[in-house]
Amino acid sequence: MTRLRAGVESHALTALAVLTSAALVVAFYYPTATVLIEAVVVDGAVTLSVFADILTDPFYFGELARLLSGESPVAVARSLASPDRRLGIVGFTAYQAVLSTLASVALGLPAAYLLARFEFPGRRTLRSLTIVPFVLPSIMVAVGFVATFGQNGTLNAALGALGLPPVDLMFTLEAVVIAHAFYNAPLVARVTTAAWESVDASAVETARSLGAGPMRAFVDVVAPQVYPAMLTGAALTFVFTFGTFPIVLALGGFQLATVEVFVYRLVRDLSYAEAAALAIVELAISLGVLLAYLRYEARNSTSTRGARPLPRRSLVPSTPSLRELLPRAGLAAYVAVAGLVFLAPIASMILASVTGGDGALTLDHYRFLVERQQTGAAFQVRPWPAIRNSLAFATAATLLALPMGVVVAVLTTRRYRGRTLVDAAAMAPLAVSGIIVGLGLLRGLVFGVEVAGWRIAASGAVAIVVAHAVSGYPFVVRTVSPGLSGLDRSLVESARALGASRARVIRDVELPLVWPAVVAGAAFAFAISIGEFTSTVVLATGADAYTMPVAIERFIGRRLGPATAMGVVLLVVTGLSFVVIERLGGEHRGL
Amino acid sequence: MTTDESETRRRSARPRTRRRFLTAAGTAGAVALAGCSAERTDGGDGGDGSGSDGDGNDTSDGNDTDDGDGGDGETPTLTVATYTNFIDAPSVSPGEWLKGEFESRYDAELEWATPDNEVNYYVERAASGAGIDADLYVGLTTEDLVRVDERLDGDLFTEAGDVDGRDAVKEGLRFDPFDRAVPFDTGYISLVYDSTTAEAPETFDGLLDDEHAGALITQNPGGSSTGRAFLLHTVSRFGDGGVASDGDGEAVEGEDGDPDYDYLDYWADLEENDVRVLGTWDDAYAAWSEGEAPMVVSYSTDQVFADMEDQDLEKHQIRFLNDQAYANPEGMAVFAEADEPDLARQFMSFMLEPDVQGEIAQRNVAFPATDGAELPSDYAELAQEPTDPVTFTYDQLQGSVDAWVEAWERQFAGN
């Protein structure tokens, strides 16, 4: 028995790596390739003309397209310097993604500071809940935002009460950027908090005892460990907002259309060659950003033994000195802004779910949910199965994404030739257009492949879980990997020298040292699964594999009540789930 | 038939350790294989009548329900594909009533299939040789047919042929020149406005007045059927300026009688006047409901819903610009590969019966396709029809509609 166990253990890593690769090929690479190949294979012949058309089209690439189509660099440079230069759709998409990333970092960092460095009642619960905005369907966010920032919204009501003129934020780039921050600042906050909590207190104490001031200690010791995590959040945010689609049209309008809007339209019109070519352009840019970041991360990993986190300070200042008051005053200002950006839209959603057509408070929309549960036809979407499926899929997907992510993180923290390629391959699920993946899953899994007169197909719950795990596992990699690569190698080497297998070292030595990051990764994998829509509707070929976001979409009608009520159910269920995940994960296992 | 391959592939026998993540991976791997199905294909043609995973079958545990092959003595199953709202909407939808009624009148079982990609799903199925797995599609538009015919070499749908009651379908709604799709209802896309805040203009030109600056919300023509209908309406009104003429040589002339002013010019003026083009109908209607603008592009049956929900009808007024609205007739057609073509045609006849036509109109909140449908006498009070419906024919849309949408996109989103 012991020998068997040792045998299994010694091969566990290899087996997991093989399983991970298999899941990726079946649920991502092969399906996606069936669509992307259409960009270069048109009517059976290989061609690059579709690409050439896009790259030289000013509509997509602005002034750059003129350069690519052979105009003189001087003339193009002159246009670039002029005020009416054209960015093109791709340029504009990148521009708004940069703005959205800056806004997300600006709103996410103070939250990380608050959660990592201060102690107050409900801190852990608040930390668990920070990720909730991440899972909300875009239509819910749009409703909340119109109610908050619209002409008759909360913000204008507040401004009016203060005697200030109203602002109209709706249908502007600002509204889109704020909404993107709503979605992604939690991501930045969550990743950064995990890193901040892993900072070893003894290193700071050593610096202080050697005469460094608190500021100097922060800049030299704490910042180098927090900064890469912040960049992780920023890189992920850029990729997400670069591939953004429904929220842009809901809150901005078609003038602010992004690349993904056109990918969607081309797929809908069955113009697959152009859709695939555009999606490859998107993929190249997103992967480029991710890889640039990964190169930075590899060069700047800081070594840590991650033993004892920094002590947290009380929110109530111990002495009324300027040094104590200033950060807290800053945090107070931040909380006011966060209240407007995060809490007001969510509060508006909750309010909409209990407001009737006449504006009076009512529980009718929740009654609708109960009624639909009791009297809905077998082929109609009902709330309870949606809740059950969402939780089951997310739990299974998380349990699958965790080992996948840990394995890939272990494989990509070593130095070897071709690592960049492995990195790119591992991160690709983040960077491919969701619509394209959905279409690929339809072809590759739902319709299946014909092999020797048999058609092998897979759909339903299991396929959904695997697809969700593939979407979520990059987050586990990105949260766990920096910590692993920063671990003191001597720890691993001593354990190996004492006869522990590689898998055992990972389990007993490395993972406990980066545990906050593992829990953060698990929460992300769970969140990705809960919020996922495109792959779910493609793979849920039965009338019984739908999830909460699908139910919300189904309940949207002229009155938003029923859908917002379902949205509140999603809020509550996912909020509770995140609290449970954090509790299960423990604060700091064994530390 | 389904094979559970996990037996042969479960190599990662459960290691007896407390290593949670390894065990989880092992079981997940085994389970992942249990969701596969394998079935024999006959000569690559697919569609051998055994259920695969394409429609309302439960595949969560890998058990296919039998589609019923209509053998002797068995109740045949008719699989009807349609869009989701036809069978499942928060307010009303005709699906449940139609299923019950059809099954009580005929010796057959009706099964709905609502793939998320709607008609495109079946285009994909046909292209990948996976078999169609449905007998007929309910909810085809003229544009769907144009797109399907352009994309597929073979025939996805077959001629309607012998369908009782087809003669009752209104002449103006018959949109398929090849007689495959039979219309069963129609809707009109018009302006809906809140008369308590503003009065809508009477004409397209009126929308350009200063007093209506920022007053109209519409939808993205590339992603929303109402948005596309409104765009097509402007093409019909102002002409297409020859945008699509490189395909078929004919420019569409606008009714405005000005050859130098086409729909793109009109949209440039609309944009100048701050028209809001949002994403889906949901986005637009939600923003309009919150009072972001007094007018929205929607359906002329808006008051039917408003009345159902006891809302103030003053806030739900309909405006037919130039007394027109764009008509979107919906049709049904039998799949060329249907297992039950005769039963499918019986279903089409059933859909055209006067009482069923009335029920569909009320439950889908639309208008009947036939003369003589049985509707309550006050139905027309709330469901308004324009004096002059406008719609493009199949031939007019073929080779043009993509070019119209694309030209509009390039002008409107030129960054």
PDB file of C-alpha atoms in Angstrom, chain B residues 24-178:
ATOM      1  CA  ALA B  24     -10.324  15.762  -7.276  1.00  0.00           C
ATOM      2  CA  ALA B  25      -8.383  15.760 -10.496  1.00  0.00           C
ATOM      3  CA  GLY B  26      -8.669  11.999 -10.795  1.00  0.00           C
ATOM      4  CA  THR B  27     -12.401  11.882 -10.370  1.00  0.00           C
ATOM      5  CA  ALA B  28     -12.911  14.927 -12.549  1.00  0.00           C
ATOM      6  CA  GLY B  29     -10.908  13.226 -15.260  1.00  0.00           C
ATOM      7  CA  ALA B  30     -12.968  10.097 -15.030  1.00  0.00           C
ATOM      8  CA  VAL B  31     -16.229  11.989 -14.968  1.00  0.00           C
ATOM      9  CA  ALA B  32     -15.168  14.077 -17.901  1.00  0.00           C
ATOM     10  CA  LEU B  33     -15.051  10.992 -20.009  1.00  0.00           C
ATOM     11  CA  ALA B  34     -18.464   9.888 -18.881  1.00  0.00           C
ATOM     12  CA  GLY B  35     -20.129  12.785 -20.671  1.00  0.00           C
ATOM     13  CA  CYS B  36     -19.117  11.567 -24.089  1.00  0.00           C
ATOM     14  CA  SER B  37     -21.484   9.952 -26.446  1.00  0.00           C
ATOM     15  CA  ALA B  38     -20.609   7.993 -29.514  1.00  0.00           C
ATOM     16  CA  GLU B  39     -23.049   7.038 -32.184  1.00  0.00           C
ATOM     17  CA  ARG B  40     -22.875   5.390 -35.502  1.00  0.00           C
ATOM     18  CA  THR B  41     -23.221   7.647 -38.467  1.00  0.00           C
ATOM     19  CA  ASP B  42     -24.608   6.270 -41.654  1.00  0.00           C
ATOM     20  CA  GLY B  43     -22.477   7.243 -44.545  1.00  0.00           C
ATOM     21  CA  GLY B  44     -21.569  10.580 -43.040  1.00  0.00           C
ATOM     22  CA  ASP B  45     -25.112  11.711 -43.526  1.00  0.00           C
ATOM     23  CA  GLY B  46     -26.031  11.647 -39.881  1.00  0.00           C
ATOM     24  CA  GLY B  47     -29.623  11.885 -38.790  1.00  0.00           C
ATOM     25  CA  ASP B  48     -30.351   8.255 -38.196  1.00  0.00           C
ATOM     26  CA  GLY B  49     -33.170   9.174 -35.902  1.00  0.00           C
ATOM     27  CA  SER B  50     -31.529   8.211 -32.668  1.00  0.00           C
ATOM     28  CA  GLY B  51     -31.267  11.100 -30.283  1.00  0.00           C
ATOM     29  CA  SER B  52     -27.907  12.793 -30.181  1.00  0.00           C
ATOM     30  CA  ASP B  53     -27.094  15.715 -27.995  1.00  0.00           C
ATOM     31  CA  GLY B  54     -28.529  18.448 -30.118  1.00  0.00           C
ATOM     32  CA  ASP B  55     -31.864  19.302 -28.666  1.00  0.00           C
ATOM     33  CA  GLY B  56     -34.025  19.025 -25.621  1.00  0.00           C
ATOM     34  CA  ASN B  57     -32.455  15.804 -24.522  1.00  0.00           C
ATOM     35  CA  ASP B  58     -31.105  15.171 -21.115  1.00  0.00           C
ATOM     36  CA  THR B  59     -27.478  14.373 -21.582  1.00  0.00           C
ATOM     37  CA  SER B  60     -26.228  15.213 -18.159  1.00  0.00           C
ATOM     38  CA  ASP B  61     -25.654  11.589 -17.322  1.00  0.00           C
ATOM     39  CA  GLY B  62     -24.989  10.455 -20.814  1.00  0.00           C
ATOM     40  CA  ASN B  63     -28.382   8.841 -21.261  1.00  0.00           C
ATOM     41  CA  ASP B  64     -30.092   9.786 -24.436  1.00  0.00           C
ATOM     42  CA  THR B  65     -33.822   9.808 -24.455  1.00  0.00           C
ATOM     43  CA  ASP B  66     -35.189   8.157 -27.498  1.00  0.00           C
ATOM     44  CA  ASP B  67     -36.499  10.518 -30.063  1.00  0.00           C
ATOM     45  CA  GLY B  68     -39.186   8.098 -31.085  1.00  0.00           C
ATOM     46  CA  ASP B  69     -38.847   6.970 -34.613  1.00  0.00           C
ATOM     47  CA  GLY B  70     -42.500   6.977 -35.429  1.00  0.00           C
ATOM     48  CA  GLY B  71     -42.643   3.235 -35.835  1.00  0.00           C
ATOM     49  CA  ASP B  72     -45.947   1.452 -36.055  1.00  0.00           C
ATOM     50  CA  GLY B  73     -48.057   1.669 -32.982  1.00  0.00           C
ATOM     51  CA  GLU B  74     -45.851   4.279 -31.371  1.00  0.00           C
ATOM     52  CA  THR B  75     -46.778   7.890 -30.835  1.00  0.00           C
ATOM     53  CA  PRO B  76     -44.546   9.866 -33.197  1.00  0.00           C
ATOM     54  CA  THR B  77     -42.539  12.766 -31.818  1.00  0.00           C
ATOM     55  CA  LEU B  78     -42.413  16.067 -33.647  1.00  0.00           C
ATOM     56  CA  THR B  79     -39.373  18.184 -32.824  1.00  0.00           C
ATOM     57  CA  VAL B  80     -40.075  21.868 -33.363  1.00  0.00           C
ATOM     58  CA  ALA B  81     -37.129  24.241 -33.280  1.00  0.00           C
ATOM     59  CA  THR B  82     -37.759  27.877 -32.415  1.00  0.00           C
ATOM     60  CA  TYR B  83     -36.339  30.889 -30.611  1.00  0.00           C
ATOM     61  CA  THR B  84     -36.393  30.935 -26.820  1.00  0.00           C
ATOM     62  CA  ASN B  85     -38.981  33.647 -26.279  1.00  0.00           C
ATOM     63  CA  PHE B  86     -41.520  31.641 -28.244  1.00  0.00           C
ATOM     64  CA  ILE B  87     -41.689  29.053 -25.472  1.00  0.00           C
ATOM     65  CA  ASP B  88     -40.274  30.833 -22.440  1.00  0.00           C
ATOM     66  CA  ALA B  89     -40.736  34.498 -21.588  1.00  0.00           C
ATOM     67  CA  PRO B  90     -41.409  36.265 -18.305  1.00  0.00           C
ATOM     68  CA  SER B  91     -44.787  37.554 -19.499  1.00  0.00           C
ATOM     69  CA  VAL B  92     -46.516  35.309 -22.015  1.00  0.00           C
ATOM     70  CA  SER B  93     -45.331  32.867 -24.644  1.00  0.00           C
ATOM     71  CA  PRO B  94     -47.297  30.556 -26.938  1.00  0.00           C
ATOM     72  CA  GLY B  95     -45.151  27.442 -26.534  1.00  0.00           C
ATOM     73  CA  GLU B  96     -46.917  25.692 -23.714  1.00  0.00           C
ATOM     74  CA  TRP B  97     -50.414  26.279 -25.080  1.00  0.00           C
ATOM     75  CA  LEU B  98     -49.433  25.134 -28.585  1.00  0.00           C
ATOM     76  CA  LYS B  99     -47.856  21.937 -27.274  1.00  0.00           C
ATOM     77  CA  GLY B 100     -50.915  21.013 -25.206  1.00  0.00           C
ATOM     78  CA  GLU B 101     -53.353  21.892 -27.958  1.00  0.00           C
ATOM     79  CA  PHE B 102     -51.448  20.125 -30.728  1.00  0.00           C
ATOM     80  CA  GLU B 103     -51.051  16.968 -28.678  1.00  0.00           C
ATOM     81  CA  SER B 104     -54.768  16.955 -27.866  1.00  0.00           C
ATOM     82  CA  ARG B 105     -55.749  17.268 -31.516  1.00  0.00           C
ATOM     83  CA  TYR B 106     -53.219  14.905 -33.060  1.00  0.00           C
ATOM     84  CA  ASP B 107     -51.770  11.602 -31.987  1.00  0.00           C
ATOM     85  CA  ALA B 108     -48.283  12.964 -31.582  1.00  0.00           C
ATOM     86  CA  GLU B 109     -45.865  14.292 -29.018  1.00  0.00           C
ATOM     87  CA  LEU B 110     -44.388  17.752 -29.512  1.00  0.00           C
ATOM     88  CA  GLU B 111     -40.879  18.503 -28.310  1.00  0.00           C
ATOM     89  CA  TRP B 112     -39.453  22.019 -28.405  1.00  0.00           C
ATOM     90  CA  ALA B 113     -35.813  22.697 -29.271  1.00  0.00           C
ATOM     91  CA  THR B 114     -34.387  26.165 -28.623  1.00  0.00           C
ATOM     92  CA  PRO B 115     -30.678  26.307 -29.432  1.00  0.00           C
ATOM     93  CA  ASP B 116     -29.113  29.596 -28.455  1.00  0.00           C
ATOM     94  CA  ASN B 117     -27.882  30.420 -31.964  1.00  0.00           C
ATOM     95  CA  GLU B 118     -31.377  29.906 -33.387  1.00  0.00           C
ATOM     96  CA  VAL B 119     -31.346  29.283 -37.159  1.00  0.00           C
ATOM     97  CA  ASN B 120     -27.556  29.587 -37.316  1.00  0.00           C
ATOM     98  CA  TYR B 121     -27.347  26.506 -35.125  1.00  0.00           C
ATOM     99  CA  TYR B 122     -29.001  24.434 -37.829  1.00  0.00           C
ATOM    100  CA  VAL B 123     -26.835  25.993 -40.523  1.00  0.00           C
ATOM    101  CA  GLU B 124     -23.845  24.826 -38.443  1.00  0.00           C
ATOM    102  CA  ARG B 125     -25.328  21.375 -37.985  1.00  0.00           C
ATOM    103  CA  ALA B 126     -25.907  21.028 -41.710  1.00  0.00           C
ATOM    104  CA  ALA B 127     -22.393  22.271 -42.503  1.00  0.00           C
ATOM    105  CA  SER B 128     -20.750  19.863 -40.069  1.00  0.00           C
ATOM    106  CA  GLY B 129     -22.739  16.848 -41.242  1.00  0.00           C
ATOM    107  CA  ALA B 130     -24.094  16.197 -37.782  1.00  0.00           C
ATOM    108  CA  GLY B 131     -27.706  15.697 -38.839  1.00  0.00           C
ATOM    109  CA  ILE B 132     -30.456  18.219 -38.216  1.00  0.00           C
ATOM    110  CA  ASP B 133     -32.365  16.615 -35.362  1.00  0.00           C
ATOM    111  CA  ALA B 134     -35.522  18.681 -35.770  1.00  0.00           C
ATOM    112  CA  ASP B 135     -38.520  18.558 -38.071  1.00  0.00           C
ATOM    113  CA  LEU B 136     -39.356  22.188 -38.601  1.00  0.00           C
ATOM    114  CA  TYR B 137     -38.284  25.666 -37.578  1.00  0.00           C
ATOM    115  CA  VAL B 138     -40.759  28.220 -36.269  1.00  0.00           C
ATOM    116  CA  GLY B 139     -39.740  31.890 -36.360  1.00  0.00           C
ATOM    117  CA  LEU B 140     -37.890  32.435 -39.628  1.00  0.00           C
ATOM    118  CA  THR B 141     -37.510  35.941 -40.969  1.00  0.00           C
ATOM    119  CA  THR B 142     -36.817  37.034 -44.527  1.00  0.00           C
ATOM    120  CA  GLU B 143     -33.256  37.785 -43.538  1.00  0.00           C
ATOM    121  CA  ASP B 144     -32.755  34.362 -42.002  1.00  0.00           C
ATOM    122  CA  LEU B 145     -33.682  32.779 -45.302  1.00  0.00           C
ATOM    123  CA  VAL B 146     -31.391  35.083 -47.274  1.00  0.00           C
ATOM    124  CA  ARG B 147     -28.510  34.252 -44.945  1.00  0.00           C
ATOM    125  CA  VAL B 148     -29.146  30.496 -44.954  1.00  0.00           C
ATOM    126  CA  ASP B 149     -29.383  30.385 -48.753  1.00  0.00           C
ATOM    127  CA  GLU B 150     -26.183  32.361 -49.145  1.00  0.00           C
ATOM    128  CA  ARG B 151     -24.256  30.241 -46.699  1.00  0.00           C
ATOM    129  CA  LEU B 152     -25.318  26.688 -47.477  1.00  0.00           C
ATOM    130  CA  ASP B 153     -24.965  24.939 -50.795  1.00  0.00           C
ATOM    131  CA  GLY B 154     -27.571  22.327 -49.996  1.00  0.00           C
ATOM    132  CA  ASP B 155     -31.177  22.883 -48.945  1.00  0.00           C
ATOM    133  CA  LEU B 156     -31.757  23.325 -45.249  1.00  0.00           C
ATOM    134  CA  PHE B 157     -35.511  23.690 -45.721  1.00  0.00           C
ATOM    135  CA  THR B 158     -37.889  22.076 -48.132  1.00  0.00           C
ATOM    136  CA  GLU B 159     -40.974  23.420 -49.905  1.00  0.00           C
ATOM    137  CA  ALA B 160     -44.043  23.744 -47.759  1.00  0.00           C
ATOM    138  CA  GLY B 161     -46.078  21.776 -50.297  1.00  0.00           C
ATOM    139  CA  ASP B 162     -49.413  20.501 -49.126  1.00  0.00           C
ATOM    140  CA  VAL B 163     -50.382  22.599 -46.113  1.00  0.00           C
ATOM    141  CA  ASP B 164     -54.085  23.155 -45.452  1.00  0.00           C
ATOM    142  CA  GLY B 165     -55.054  26.765 -44.840  1.00  0.00           C
ATOM    143  CA  ARG B 166     -52.070  28.297 -46.632  1.00  0.00           C
ATOM    144  CA  ASP B 167     -54.406  30.247 -48.898  1.00  0.00           C
ATOM    145  CA  ALA B 168     -55.583  32.244 -45.888  1.00  0.00           C
ATOM    146  CA  VAL B 169     -52.139  33.817 -45.365  1.00  0.00           C
ATOM    147  CA  LYS B 170     -52.219  37.494 -46.283  1.00  0.00           C
ATOM    148  CA  GLU B 171     -50.683  38.213 -49.659  1.00  0.00           C
ATOM    149  CA  GLY B 172     -48.398  40.964 -48.397  1.00  0.00           C
ATOM    150  CA  LEU B 173     -46.746  38.742 -45.808  1.00  0.00           C
ATOM    151  CA  ARG B 174     -45.624  35.888 -48.072  1.00  0.00           C
ATOM    152  CA  PHE B 175     -41.929  36.551 -48.034  1.00  0.00           C
ATOM    153  CA  ASP B 176     -40.341  33.390 -49.400  1.00  0.00           C
ATOM    154  CA  PRO B 177     -40.171  33.349 -53.219  1.00  0.00           C
ATOM    155  CA  PHE B 178     -39.298  29.640 -53.050  1.00  0.00           C
TER     156      PHE B 178
END
